[in-house]
Coordinates of C-alpha atoms and ligand atoms in Angstrom, one line a residue:
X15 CA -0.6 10.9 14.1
X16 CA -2.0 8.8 17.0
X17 CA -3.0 10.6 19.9
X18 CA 0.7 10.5 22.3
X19 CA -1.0 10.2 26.1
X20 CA 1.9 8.2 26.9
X21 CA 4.7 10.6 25.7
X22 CA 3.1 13.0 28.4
X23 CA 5.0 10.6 30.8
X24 CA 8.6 10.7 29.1
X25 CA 9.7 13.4 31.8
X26 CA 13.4 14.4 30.5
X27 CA 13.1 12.7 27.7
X28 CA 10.9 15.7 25.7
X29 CA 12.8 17.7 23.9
X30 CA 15.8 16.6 22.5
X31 CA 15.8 13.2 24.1
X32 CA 15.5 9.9 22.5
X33 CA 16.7 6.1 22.8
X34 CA 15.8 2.5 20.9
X35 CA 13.4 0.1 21.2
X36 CA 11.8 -2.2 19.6
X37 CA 8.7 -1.7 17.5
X38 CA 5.3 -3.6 19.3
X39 CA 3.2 -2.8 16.2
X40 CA 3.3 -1.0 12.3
X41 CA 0.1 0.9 11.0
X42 CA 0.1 3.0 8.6
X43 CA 1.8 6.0 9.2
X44 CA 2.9 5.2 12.7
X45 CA 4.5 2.6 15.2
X46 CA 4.4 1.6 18.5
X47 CA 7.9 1.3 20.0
X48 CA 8.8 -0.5 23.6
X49 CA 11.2 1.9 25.0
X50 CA 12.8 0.6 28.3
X51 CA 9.9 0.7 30.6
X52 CA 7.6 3.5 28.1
X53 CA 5.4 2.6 25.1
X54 CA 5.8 5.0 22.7
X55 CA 3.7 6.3 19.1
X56 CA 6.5 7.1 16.8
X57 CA 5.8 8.8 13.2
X58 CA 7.8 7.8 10.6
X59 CA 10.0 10.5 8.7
X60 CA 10.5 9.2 5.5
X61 CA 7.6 7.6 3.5
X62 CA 9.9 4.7 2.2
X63 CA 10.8 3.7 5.4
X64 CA 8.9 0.3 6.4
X65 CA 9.6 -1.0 9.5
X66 CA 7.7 -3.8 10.7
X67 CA 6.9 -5.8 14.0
X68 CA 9.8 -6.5 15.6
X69 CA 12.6 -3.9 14.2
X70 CA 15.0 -2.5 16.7
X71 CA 14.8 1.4 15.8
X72 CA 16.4 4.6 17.5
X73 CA 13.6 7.5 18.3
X74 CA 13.9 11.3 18.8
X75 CA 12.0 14.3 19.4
X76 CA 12.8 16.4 16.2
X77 CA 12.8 20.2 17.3
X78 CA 9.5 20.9 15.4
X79 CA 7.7 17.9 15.8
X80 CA 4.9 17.5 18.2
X81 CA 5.9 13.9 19.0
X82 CA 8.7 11.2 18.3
X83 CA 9.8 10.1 15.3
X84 CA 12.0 7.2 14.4
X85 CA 15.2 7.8 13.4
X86 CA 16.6 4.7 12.3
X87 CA 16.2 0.9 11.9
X88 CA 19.0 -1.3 12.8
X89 CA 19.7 -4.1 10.4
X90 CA 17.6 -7.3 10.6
X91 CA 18.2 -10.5 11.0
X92 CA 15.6 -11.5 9.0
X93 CA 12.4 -10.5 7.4
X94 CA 9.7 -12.5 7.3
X95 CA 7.2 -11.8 4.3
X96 CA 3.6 -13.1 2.8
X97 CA 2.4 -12.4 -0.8
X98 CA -0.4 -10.2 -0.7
X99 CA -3.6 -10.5 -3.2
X100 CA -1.3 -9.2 -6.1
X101 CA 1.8 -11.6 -5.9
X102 CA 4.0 -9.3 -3.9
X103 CA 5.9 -9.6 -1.3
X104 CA 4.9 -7.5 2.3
X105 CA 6.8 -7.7 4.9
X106 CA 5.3 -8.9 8.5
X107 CA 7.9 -9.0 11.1
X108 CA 11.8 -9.0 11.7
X109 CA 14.1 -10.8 13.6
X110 CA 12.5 -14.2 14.4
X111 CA 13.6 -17.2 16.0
X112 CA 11.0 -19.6 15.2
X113 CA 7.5 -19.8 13.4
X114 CA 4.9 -21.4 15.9
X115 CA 2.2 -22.6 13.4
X116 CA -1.7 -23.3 15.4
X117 CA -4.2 -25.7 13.8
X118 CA -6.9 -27.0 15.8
X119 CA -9.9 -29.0 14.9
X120 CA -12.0 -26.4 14.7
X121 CA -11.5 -25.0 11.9
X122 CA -10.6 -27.5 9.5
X123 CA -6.9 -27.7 9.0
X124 CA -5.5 -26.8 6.1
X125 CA -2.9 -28.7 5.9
X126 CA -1.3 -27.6 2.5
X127 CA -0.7 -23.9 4.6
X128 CA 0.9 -25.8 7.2
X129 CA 3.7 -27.1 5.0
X130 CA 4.3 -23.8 3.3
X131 CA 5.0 -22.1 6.8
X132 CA 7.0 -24.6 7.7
X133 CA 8.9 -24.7 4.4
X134 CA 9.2 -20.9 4.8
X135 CA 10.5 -21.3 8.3
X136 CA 13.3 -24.0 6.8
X137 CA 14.0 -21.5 3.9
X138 CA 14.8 -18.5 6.4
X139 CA 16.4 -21.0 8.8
X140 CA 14.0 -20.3 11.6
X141 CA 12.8 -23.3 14.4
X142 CA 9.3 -24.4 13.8
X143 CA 6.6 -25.7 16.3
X144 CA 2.8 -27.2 15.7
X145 CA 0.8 -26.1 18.2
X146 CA -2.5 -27.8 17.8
X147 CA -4.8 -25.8 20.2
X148 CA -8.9 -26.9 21.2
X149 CA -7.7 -30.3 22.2
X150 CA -10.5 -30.0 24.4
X151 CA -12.7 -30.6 20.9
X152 CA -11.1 -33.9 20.5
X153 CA -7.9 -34.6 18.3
X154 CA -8.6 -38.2 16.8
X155 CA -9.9 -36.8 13.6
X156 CA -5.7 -35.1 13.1
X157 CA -3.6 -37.7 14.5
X158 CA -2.8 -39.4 11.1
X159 CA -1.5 -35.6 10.1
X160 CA 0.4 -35.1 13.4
X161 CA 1.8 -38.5 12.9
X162 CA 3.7 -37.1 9.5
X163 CA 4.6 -34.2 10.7
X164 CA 6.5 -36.2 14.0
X165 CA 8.1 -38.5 11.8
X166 CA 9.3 -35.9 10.5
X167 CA 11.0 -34.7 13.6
X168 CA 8.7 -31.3 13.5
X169 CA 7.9 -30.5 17.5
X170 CA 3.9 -31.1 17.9
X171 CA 2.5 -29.4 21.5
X172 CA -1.7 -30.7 21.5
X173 CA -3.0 -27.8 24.1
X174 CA -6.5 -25.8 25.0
X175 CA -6.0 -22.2 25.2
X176 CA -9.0 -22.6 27.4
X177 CA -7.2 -24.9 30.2
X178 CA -4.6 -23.8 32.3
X179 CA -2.8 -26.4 33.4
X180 CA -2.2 -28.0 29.4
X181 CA -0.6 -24.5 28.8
X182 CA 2.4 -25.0 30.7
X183 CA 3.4 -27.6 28.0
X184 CA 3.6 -24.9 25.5
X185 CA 5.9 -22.2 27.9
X186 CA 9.3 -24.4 27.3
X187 CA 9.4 -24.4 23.7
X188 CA 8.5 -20.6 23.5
X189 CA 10.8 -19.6 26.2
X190 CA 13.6 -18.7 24.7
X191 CA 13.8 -16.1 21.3
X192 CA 10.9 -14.5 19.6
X193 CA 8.2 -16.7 18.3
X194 CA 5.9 -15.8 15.3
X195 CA 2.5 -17.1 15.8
X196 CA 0.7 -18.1 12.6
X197 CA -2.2 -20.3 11.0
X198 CA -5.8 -19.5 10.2
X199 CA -8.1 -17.7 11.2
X200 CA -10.1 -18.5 14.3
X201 CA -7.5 -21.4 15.8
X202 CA -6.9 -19.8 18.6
X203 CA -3.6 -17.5 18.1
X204 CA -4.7 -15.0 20.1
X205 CA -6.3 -17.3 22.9
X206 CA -2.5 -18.8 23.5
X207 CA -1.0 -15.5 23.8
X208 CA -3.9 -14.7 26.6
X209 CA -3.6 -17.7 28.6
X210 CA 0.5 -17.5 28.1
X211 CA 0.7 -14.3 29.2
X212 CA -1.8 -12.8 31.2
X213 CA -2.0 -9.2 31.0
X214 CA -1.6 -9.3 27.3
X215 CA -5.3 -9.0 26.6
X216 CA -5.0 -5.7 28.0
X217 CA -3.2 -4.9 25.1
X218 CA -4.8 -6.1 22.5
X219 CA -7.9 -3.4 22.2
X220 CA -5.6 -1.3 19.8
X221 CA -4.6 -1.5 16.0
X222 CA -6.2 -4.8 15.4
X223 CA -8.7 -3.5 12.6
X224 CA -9.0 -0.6 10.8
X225 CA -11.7 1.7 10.3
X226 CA -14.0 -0.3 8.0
X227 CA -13.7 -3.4 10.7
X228 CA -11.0 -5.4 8.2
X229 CA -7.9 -6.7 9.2
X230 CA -5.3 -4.2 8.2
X231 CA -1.7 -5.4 6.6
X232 CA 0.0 -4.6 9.4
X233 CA -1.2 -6.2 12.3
X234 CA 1.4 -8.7 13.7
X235 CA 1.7 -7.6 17.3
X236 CA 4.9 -7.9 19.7
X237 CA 4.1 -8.8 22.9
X238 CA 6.9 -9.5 25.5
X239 CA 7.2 -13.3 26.9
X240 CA 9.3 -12.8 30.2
X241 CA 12.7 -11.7 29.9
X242 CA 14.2 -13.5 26.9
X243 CA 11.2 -14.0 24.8
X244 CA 8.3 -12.9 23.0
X245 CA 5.4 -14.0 20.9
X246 CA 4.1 -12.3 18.0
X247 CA 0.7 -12.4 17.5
X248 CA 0.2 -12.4 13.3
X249 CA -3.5 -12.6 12.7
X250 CA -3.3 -11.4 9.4
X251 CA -0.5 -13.8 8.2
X252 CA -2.2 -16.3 5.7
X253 CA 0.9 -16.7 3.1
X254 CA 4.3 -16.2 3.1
X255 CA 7.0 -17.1 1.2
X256 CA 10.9 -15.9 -0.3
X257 CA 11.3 -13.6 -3.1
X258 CA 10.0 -15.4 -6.5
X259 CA 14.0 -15.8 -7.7
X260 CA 14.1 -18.6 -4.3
X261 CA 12.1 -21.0 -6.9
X262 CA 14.2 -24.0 -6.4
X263 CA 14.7 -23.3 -2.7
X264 CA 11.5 -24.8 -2.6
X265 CA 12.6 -28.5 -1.6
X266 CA 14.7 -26.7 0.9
X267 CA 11.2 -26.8 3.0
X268 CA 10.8 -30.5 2.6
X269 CA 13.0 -32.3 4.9
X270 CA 12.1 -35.3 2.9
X271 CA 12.3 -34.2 -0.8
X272 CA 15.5 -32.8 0.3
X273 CA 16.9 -36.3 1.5
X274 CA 15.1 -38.2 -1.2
X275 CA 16.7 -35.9 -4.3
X276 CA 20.2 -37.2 -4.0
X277 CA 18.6 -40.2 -6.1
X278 CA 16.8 -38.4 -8.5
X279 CA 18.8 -38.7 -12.0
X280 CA 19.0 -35.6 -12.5
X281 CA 21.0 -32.7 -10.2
X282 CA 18.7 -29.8 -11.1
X283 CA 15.8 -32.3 -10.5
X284 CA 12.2 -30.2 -9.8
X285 CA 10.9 -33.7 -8.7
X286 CA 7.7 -32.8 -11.3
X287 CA 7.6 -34.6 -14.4
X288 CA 11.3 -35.1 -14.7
X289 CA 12.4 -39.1 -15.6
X290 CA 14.0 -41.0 -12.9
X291 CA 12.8 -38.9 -10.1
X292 CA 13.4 -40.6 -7.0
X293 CA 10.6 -38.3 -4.9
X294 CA 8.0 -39.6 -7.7
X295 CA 9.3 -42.8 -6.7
X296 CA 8.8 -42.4 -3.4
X297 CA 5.3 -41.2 -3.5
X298 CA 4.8 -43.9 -6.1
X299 CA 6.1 -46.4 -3.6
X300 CA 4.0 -44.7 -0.6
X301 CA 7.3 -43.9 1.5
X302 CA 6.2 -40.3 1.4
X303 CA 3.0 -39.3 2.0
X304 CA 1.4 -38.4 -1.5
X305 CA -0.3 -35.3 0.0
X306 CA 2.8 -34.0 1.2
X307 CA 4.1 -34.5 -2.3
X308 CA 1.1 -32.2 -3.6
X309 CA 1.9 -29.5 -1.3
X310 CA 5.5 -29.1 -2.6
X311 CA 4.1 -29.3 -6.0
X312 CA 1.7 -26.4 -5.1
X313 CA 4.3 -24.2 -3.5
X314 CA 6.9 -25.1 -6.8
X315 CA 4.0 -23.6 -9.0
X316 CA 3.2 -20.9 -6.9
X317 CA 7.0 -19.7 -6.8
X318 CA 7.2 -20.4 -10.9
X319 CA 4.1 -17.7 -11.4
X320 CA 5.4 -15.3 -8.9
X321 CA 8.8 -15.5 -10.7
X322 CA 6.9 -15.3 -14.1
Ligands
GTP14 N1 -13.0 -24.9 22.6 C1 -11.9 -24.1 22.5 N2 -12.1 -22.9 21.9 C2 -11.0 -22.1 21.8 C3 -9.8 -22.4 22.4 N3 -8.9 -21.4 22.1 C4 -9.6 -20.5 21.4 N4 -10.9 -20.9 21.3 C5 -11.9 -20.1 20.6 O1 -11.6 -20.0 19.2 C6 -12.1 -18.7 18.7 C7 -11.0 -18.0 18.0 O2 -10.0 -17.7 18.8 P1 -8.9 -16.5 18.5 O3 -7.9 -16.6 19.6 O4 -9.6 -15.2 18.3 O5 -8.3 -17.0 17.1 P2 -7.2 -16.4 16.2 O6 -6.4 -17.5 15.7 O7 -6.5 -15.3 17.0 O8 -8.0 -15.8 15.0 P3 -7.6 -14.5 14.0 O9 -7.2 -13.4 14.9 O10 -8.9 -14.2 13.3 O11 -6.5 -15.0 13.1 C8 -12.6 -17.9 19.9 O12 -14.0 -18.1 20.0 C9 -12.0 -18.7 21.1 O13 -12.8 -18.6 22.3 C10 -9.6 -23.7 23.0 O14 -8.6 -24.1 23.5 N5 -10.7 -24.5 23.0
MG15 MG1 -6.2 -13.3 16.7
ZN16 ZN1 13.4 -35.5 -8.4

Protein backbone atom coordinates (compact mmCIF):
# COMPACT_ATOMS: atom_id res chain seq x y z
CA UNK A 1 0.00 0.00 0.00
CA UNK A 2 1.06 3.56 -0.72
CA UNK A 3 2.81 5.22 1.96
CA UNK A 4 -0.61 7.20 4.03
CA UNK A 5 1.41 10.67 5.20
CA UNK A 6 -1.82 12.28 4.72
CA UNK A 7 -4.03 9.91 6.94
CA UNK A 8 -1.69 11.08 9.73
CA UNK A 9 -3.82 14.26 9.45
CA UNK A 10 -7.41 12.56 9.70
CA UNK A 11 -7.60 13.53 13.55
CA UNK A 12 -10.95 11.81 14.71
CA UNK A 13 -11.33 10.19 11.92
CA UNK A 14 -8.71 7.03 12.77
CA UNK A 15 -10.21 4.41 14.02
CA UNK A 16 -13.46 3.60 13.30
CA UNK A 17 -14.23 6.72 11.22
CA UNK A 18 -14.91 6.96 7.65
CA UNK A 19 -17.08 9.05 4.95
CA UNK A 20 -17.25 9.26 0.82
CA UNK A 21 -15.58 10.82 -1.65
CA UNK A 22 -14.75 10.66 -4.79
CA UNK A 23 -11.87 8.70 -6.24
CA UNK A 24 -8.94 11.37 -7.86
CA UNK A 25 -6.99 8.37 -9.25
CA UNK A 26 -7.01 4.16 -9.66
CA UNK A 27 -3.54 2.24 -9.59
CA UNK A 28 -3.19 -0.88 -9.08
CA UNK A 29 -3.99 -1.91 -5.85
CA UNK A 30 -4.91 1.44 -4.48
CA UNK A 31 -6.89 4.78 -5.01
CA UNK A 32 -6.78 8.20 -4.15
CA UNK A 33 -10.04 9.40 -2.75
CA UNK A 34 -11.03 13.45 -2.18
CA UNK A 35 -12.64 13.32 1.12
CA UNK A 36 -14.16 16.74 2.11
CA UNK A 37 -11.14 18.86 2.54
CA UNK A 38 -8.48 15.35 2.97
CA UNK A 39 -6.85 13.39 0.16
CA UNK A 40 -6.83 10.03 1.11
CA UNK A 41 -4.85 6.41 -0.17
CA UNK A 42 -7.56 3.82 0.08
CA UNK A 43 -6.75 -0.08 -0.44
CA UNK A 44 -9.23 -1.95 -1.97
CA UNK A 45 -10.78 -5.01 -0.16
CA UNK A 46 -11.87 -7.20 -2.61
CA UNK A 47 -9.70 -7.93 -5.76
CA UNK A 48 -12.80 -7.77 -8.16
CA UNK A 49 -13.63 -4.46 -7.16
CA UNK A 50 -12.61 -1.90 -9.97
CA UNK A 51 -13.27 1.41 -9.31
CA UNK A 52 -12.11 3.94 -11.64
CA UNK A 53 -11.55 7.84 -11.86
CA UNK A 54 -14.36 9.46 -10.84
CA UNK A 55 -16.46 6.80 -8.65
CA UNK A 56 -18.15 8.13 -5.62
CA UNK A 57 -17.11 5.43 -2.88
CA UNK A 58 -17.63 5.29 1.03
CA UNK A 59 -14.15 4.64 3.12
CA UNK A 60 -13.33 3.17 6.59
CA UNK A 61 -10.72 2.27 8.81
CA UNK A 62 -11.22 -1.57 9.24
CA UNK A 63 -10.18 -2.48 12.88
CA UNK A 64 -7.01 -4.34 11.69
CA UNK A 65 -6.00 -2.46 8.92
CA UNK A 66 -3.23 -0.03 8.93
CA UNK A 67 -5.03 2.42 6.69
CA UNK A 68 -8.45 3.00 4.77
CA UNK A 69 -10.06 0.88 2.74
CA UNK A 70 -13.00 1.41 0.51
CA UNK A 71 -16.07 0.18 1.40
CA UNK A 72 -18.26 0.64 -1.34
CA UNK A 73 -18.96 2.26 -4.76
CA UNK A 74 -22.11 4.00 -5.47
CA UNK A 75 -23.69 3.26 -8.77
CA UNK A 76 -22.48 5.12 -11.83
CA UNK A 77 -23.84 7.07 -14.19
CA UNK A 78 -21.85 5.96 -16.66
CA UNK A 79 -18.63 4.25 -17.52
CA UNK A 80 -16.58 5.31 -19.94
CA UNK A 81 -14.30 2.45 -21.52
CA UNK A 82 -11.31 1.92 -24.32
CA UNK A 83 -10.33 -1.46 -25.76
CA UNK A 84 -6.98 -2.37 -24.72
CA UNK A 85 -4.23 -4.23 -27.03
CA UNK A 86 -6.42 -7.46 -26.79
CA UNK A 87 -9.97 -6.25 -27.78
CA UNK A 88 -11.32 -5.81 -24.30
CA UNK A 89 -12.98 -3.43 -22.80
CA UNK A 90 -11.19 -1.36 -19.58
CA UNK A 91 -12.80 0.94 -17.94
CA UNK A 92 -11.32 4.70 -17.58
CA UNK A 93 -13.61 6.86 -15.70
CA UNK A 94 -17.22 7.25 -14.33
CA UNK A 95 -19.72 9.66 -14.26
CA UNK A 96 -19.03 12.11 -17.03
CA UNK A 97 -20.69 14.94 -18.54
CA UNK A 98 -18.87 15.56 -21.59
CA UNK A 99 -15.70 14.30 -23.56
CA UNK A 100 -13.42 17.36 -24.37
CA UNK A 101 -11.32 15.88 -27.29
CA UNK A 102 -7.58 18.15 -27.96
CA UNK A 103 -5.95 18.17 -31.43
CA UNK A 104 -3.49 20.66 -32.27
CA UNK A 105 -1.22 20.99 -35.20
CA UNK A 106 1.43 19.55 -33.63
CA UNK A 107 1.09 16.43 -33.75
CA UNK A 108 -0.68 15.64 -36.77
CA UNK A 109 -4.34 15.12 -36.15
CA UNK A 110 -5.77 12.07 -36.43
CA UNK A 111 -8.72 12.68 -37.39
CA UNK A 112 -10.28 9.17 -37.73
CA UNK A 113 -9.72 9.13 -33.53
CA UNK A 114 -11.47 12.22 -33.32
CA UNK A 115 -14.71 10.82 -34.75
CA UNK A 116 -14.71 7.69 -32.73
CA UNK A 117 -14.57 9.88 -29.38
CA UNK A 118 -17.04 11.72 -30.48
CA UNK A 119 -19.20 8.85 -31.73
CA UNK A 120 -18.43 7.28 -28.24
CA UNK A 121 -19.45 10.52 -26.52
CA UNK A 122 -23.07 10.36 -28.76
CA UNK A 123 -23.31 6.63 -27.85
CA UNK A 124 -23.05 7.19 -23.98
CA UNK A 125 -25.04 10.49 -24.39
CA UNK A 126 -22.26 12.67 -23.09
CA UNK A 127 -21.65 16.64 -24.50
CA UNK A 128 -18.63 16.82 -26.72
CA UNK A 129 -16.16 19.76 -27.32
CA UNK A 130 -12.86 20.15 -29.81
CA UNK A 131 -10.46 21.85 -28.22
CA UNK A 132 -7.69 22.53 -30.70
CA UNK A 133 -4.85 23.71 -28.56
CA UNK A 134 -1.06 25.34 -30.05
CA UNK A 135 -3.02 27.82 -32.04
CA UNK A 136 0.01 29.76 -31.50
CA UNK A 137 1.61 27.04 -34.27
CA UNK A 138 -0.84 28.29 -36.78
CA UNK A 139 -4.23 26.65 -37.61
CA UNK A 140 -4.69 27.13 -41.45
CA UNK A 141 -3.33 23.74 -42.21
CA UNK A 142 -6.96 22.28 -39.96
CA UNK A 143 -9.49 24.69 -40.80
CA UNK A 144 -11.04 22.49 -43.69
CA UNK A 145 -11.46 19.69 -40.70
CA UNK A 146 -12.82 22.25 -38.20
CA UNK A 147 -15.11 23.42 -40.89
CA UNK A 148 -16.91 19.66 -40.85
CA UNK A 149 -16.90 19.25 -37.65
CA UNK A 150 -18.96 23.05 -37.10
CA UNK A 151 -21.30 22.21 -39.66
CA UNK A 152 -21.84 19.68 -37.86
CA UNK A 153 -22.90 21.76 -34.89
CA UNK A 154 -19.83 20.03 -32.74
CA UNK A 155 -18.48 23.14 -30.27
CA UNK A 156 -14.77 23.92 -31.68
CA UNK A 157 -12.57 26.27 -28.89
CA UNK A 158 -8.93 27.15 -31.04
CA UNK A 159 -6.63 27.96 -27.76
CA UNK A 160 -2.67 27.95 -26.66
CA UNK A 161 -2.23 26.34 -23.41
CA UNK A 162 0.77 28.60 -23.51
CA UNK A 163 -1.27 32.04 -23.53
CA UNK A 164 -3.33 33.23 -20.83
CA UNK A 165 -5.57 35.40 -22.01
CA UNK A 166 -6.94 32.71 -25.11
CA UNK A 167 -7.68 30.34 -22.11
CA UNK A 168 -10.48 32.13 -20.73
CA UNK A 169 -12.42 30.96 -23.94
CA UNK A 170 -12.13 27.48 -22.88
CA UNK A 171 -13.39 28.09 -18.84
CA UNK A 172 -17.31 28.52 -20.00
CA UNK A 173 -17.80 25.42 -21.82
CA UNK A 174 -15.92 23.41 -19.03
CA UNK A 175 -17.59 25.13 -16.23
CA UNK A 176 -20.20 23.23 -15.48
CA UNK A 177 -20.06 18.98 -14.88
CA UNK A 178 -17.07 16.83 -15.26
CA UNK A 179 -15.11 16.96 -18.36
CA UNK A 180 -13.03 13.98 -19.73
CA UNK A 181 -10.05 15.27 -21.51
CA UNK A 182 -8.81 13.08 -24.36
CA UNK A 183 -6.80 12.95 -27.77
CA UNK A 184 -3.13 11.98 -28.45
CA UNK A 185 -0.38 12.12 -27.15
CA UNK A 186 1.59 15.24 -26.74
CA UNK A 187 -1.48 17.87 -27.75
CA UNK A 188 -1.38 19.44 -24.91
CA UNK A 189 -4.01 17.77 -22.37
CA UNK A 190 -2.18 18.26 -19.62
CA UNK A 191 -0.92 21.90 -20.56
CA UNK A 192 -4.93 23.03 -20.45
CA UNK A 193 -5.43 21.50 -17.17
CA UNK A 194 -2.21 23.69 -15.93
CA UNK A 195 -3.02 26.91 -17.31
CA UNK A 196 -7.01 26.19 -16.37
CA UNK A 197 -6.25 25.54 -13.07
CA UNK A 198 -3.26 26.62 -11.53
CA UNK A 199 -2.21 24.64 -8.72
CA UNK A 200 -2.91 21.52 -10.51
CA UNK A 201 0.61 20.92 -11.60
CA UNK A 202 1.33 20.48 -8.14
CA UNK A 203 -0.51 17.45 -8.39
CA UNK A 204 0.52 15.86 -11.10
CA UNK A 205 4.18 14.42 -9.84
CA UNK A 206 2.28 11.16 -8.64
CA UNK A 207 0.84 8.00 -10.36
CA UNK A 208 1.49 9.14 -13.87
CA UNK A 209 3.97 6.23 -14.80
CA UNK A 210 4.81 3.23 -13.36
CA UNK A 211 7.91 1.77 -12.49
CA UNK A 212 9.49 0.89 -15.85
CA UNK A 213 8.65 4.71 -17.03
CA UNK A 214 5.31 3.46 -19.19
CA UNK A 215 2.00 4.81 -18.95
CA UNK A 216 0.04 2.58 -16.65
CA UNK A 217 -3.87 1.65 -17.43
CA UNK A 218 -5.04 3.57 -14.96
CA UNK A 219 -3.96 7.00 -15.23
CA UNK A 220 -7.02 9.25 -15.90
CA UNK A 221 -6.66 11.82 -13.09
CA UNK A 222 -9.55 13.87 -11.32
CA UNK A 223 -8.75 17.18 -10.68
CA UNK A 224 -11.35 19.66 -9.23
CA UNK A 225 -12.46 22.73 -11.62
CA UNK A 226 -14.05 25.26 -9.08
CA UNK A 227 -17.04 24.28 -7.30
CA UNK A 228 -19.27 22.52 -9.91
CA UNK A 229 -16.74 21.11 -12.19
CA UNK A 230 -13.83 19.13 -12.87
CA UNK A 231 -11.54 18.00 -15.60
CA UNK A 232 -10.06 14.67 -16.01
CA UNK A 233 -6.91 14.41 -17.24
CA UNK A 234 -6.79 10.81 -19.47
CA UNK A 235 -3.38 10.59 -20.87
CA UNK A 236 -3.55 7.09 -21.53
CA UNK A 237 -6.99 7.11 -23.29
CA UNK A 238 -6.25 6.33 -27.04
CA UNK A 239 -9.54 4.11 -27.85
CA UNK A 240 -12.74 3.75 -26.47
CA UNK A 241 -15.73 2.37 -27.42
CA UNK A 242 -19.35 0.31 -26.18
CA UNK A 243 -19.35 -3.26 -25.47
CA UNK A 244 -18.87 -5.27 -29.04
CA UNK A 245 -22.98 -6.33 -28.87
CA UNK A 246 -23.52 -1.96 -29.53
CA UNK A 247 -22.40 -2.96 -33.30
CA UNK A 248 -25.16 -1.09 -34.91
CA UNK A 249 -25.14 1.75 -32.44
CA UNK A 250 -22.34 2.76 -34.45
CA UNK A 251 -24.28 5.36 -36.78
CA UNK A 252 -25.59 6.58 -33.50
CA UNK A 253 -22.06 8.60 -33.44
CA UNK A 254 -22.69 10.11 -36.81
CA UNK A 255 -25.06 12.87 -36.59
CA UNK A 256 -25.12 12.66 -40.33
CA UNK A 257 -25.39 8.96 -41.16
CA UNK A 258 -28.07 9.08 -38.62
CA UNK A 259 -30.11 11.76 -40.55
CA UNK A 260 -29.22 10.48 -43.93
CA UNK A 261 -30.43 6.60 -43.12
CA UNK A 262 -34.11 7.30 -43.09
CA UNK A 263 -33.52 6.99 -47.02
CA UNK A 264 -31.56 4.12 -47.21
CA UNK A 265 -33.90 1.14 -48.67
CA UNK A 266 -33.35 -0.78 -46.21
CA UNK A 267 -34.31 -0.36 -42.17
CA UNK A 268 -31.42 -2.43 -40.89
CA UNK A 269 -29.20 -0.56 -43.45
CA UNK A 270 -25.19 -0.87 -42.28
CA UNK A 271 -24.69 1.95 -45.01
CA UNK A 272 -21.62 -0.61 -46.40
CA UNK A 273 -22.34 -2.43 -49.44
CA UNK A 274 -25.98 -2.56 -49.05
CA UNK A 275 -28.15 -1.43 -52.45
CA UNK A 276 -29.97 1.79 -52.23
CA UNK A 277 -27.97 3.16 -49.52
CA UNK A 278 -28.72 6.77 -49.23
CA UNK A 279 -25.27 7.51 -47.04
CA UNK A 280 -23.29 5.82 -50.20
CA UNK A 281 -25.34 8.23 -52.03
CA UNK A 282 -24.45 10.96 -50.19
CA UNK A 283 -20.75 10.42 -50.22
CA UNK A 284 -21.22 9.52 -53.83
CA UNK A 285 -22.84 12.91 -54.33
CA UNK A 286 -20.13 14.71 -51.99
CA UNK A 287 -22.88 16.00 -49.45
CA UNK A 288 -20.93 14.15 -46.83
CA UNK A 289 -17.56 14.33 -46.55
CA UNK A 290 -16.08 10.99 -47.96
CA UNK A 291 -13.48 10.78 -45.12
CA UNK A 292 -16.04 11.01 -42.56
CA UNK A 293 -17.73 8.17 -44.34
CA UNK A 294 -14.38 6.09 -43.92
CA UNK A 295 -14.23 6.66 -40.29
CA UNK A 296 -17.75 5.17 -39.65
CA UNK A 297 -16.79 2.43 -41.90
CA UNK A 298 -13.61 1.89 -39.71
CA UNK A 299 -15.43 2.02 -36.33
CA UNK A 300 -18.48 -0.57 -38.01
CA UNK A 301 -15.47 -3.03 -38.70
CA UNK A 302 -13.78 -2.55 -35.61
CA UNK A 303 -17.15 -3.21 -33.54
CA UNK A 304 -17.94 -6.42 -36.04
CA UNK A 305 -14.32 -8.04 -34.96
CA UNK A 306 -14.73 -7.22 -31.37
CA UNK A 307 -18.23 -8.82 -31.50
CA UNK A 308 -16.61 -11.71 -33.51
N1 LIG B 1 3.51 25.76 -28.83
C1 LIG B 1 2.72 25.21 -27.90
N2 LIG B 1 3.12 24.11 -27.25
C2 LIG B 1 2.30 23.58 -26.33
C3 LIG B 1 1.06 24.16 -26.02
N3 LIG B 1 0.46 23.39 -25.08
C4 LIG B 1 1.31 22.39 -24.81
N4 LIG B 1 2.43 22.48 -25.55
C5 LIG B 1 3.57 21.57 -25.52
O1 LIG B 1 3.19 20.30 -26.02
C6 LIG B 1 3.92 19.26 -25.35
C7 LIG B 1 2.99 18.20 -24.85
O2 LIG B 1 2.16 18.74 -23.84
P1 LIG B 1 1.42 17.82 -22.75
O3 LIG B 1 0.51 18.72 -22.01
O4 LIG B 1 2.37 17.00 -21.98
O5 LIG B 1 0.57 16.85 -23.72
P2 LIG B 1 -0.46 15.69 -23.33
O6 LIG B 1 -1.58 15.77 -24.31
O7 LIG B 1 -0.82 15.79 -21.90
O8 LIG B 1 0.37 14.36 -23.63
P3 LIG B 1 0.23 12.91 -22.96
O9 LIG B 1 0.18 13.08 -21.47
O10 LIG B 1 1.43 12.16 -23.44
O11 LIG B 1 -1.03 12.32 -23.51
C8 LIG B 1 4.72 19.95 -24.26
O12 LIG B 1 6.04 20.11 -24.70
C9 LIG B 1 4.05 21.30 -24.12
O13 LIG B 1 4.92 22.30 -23.66
C10 LIG B 1 0.66 25.35 -26.73
O14 LIG B 1 -0.41 25.94 -26.55
N5 LIG B 1 1.52 25.83 -27.66
MG1 LIG C 1 -0.56 14.48 -20.27
ZN1 LIG D 1 -27.51 2.93 -45.74
Amino acid sequence: MVAAAETKDMGGAKGGGGGSGVVLASYGRGVLVQAQDVTLHCELKGRKQRIVCGDRVTWAYPPSADGPSIESIAPRRNLVERIDARGRAEPVAANIDRLAMVVAPQPTPDWFLVDRYWAGAAMKDLGAVLIVNKRDLGTDSIQPELATYRNLRLACVEVSASSPAGIADLRHPLAVGVTLIVGQSGVGKSSLVNALIPDAAAQTAELTRDAEGRHTTTTARWYQFGADAALIDAPGVRDFAPPASLVRAAERGFLEIHELSVNCRFKDCRHMEEPGCAVRTAVLNRQMPARRYESYRRLFRLYEKLAS
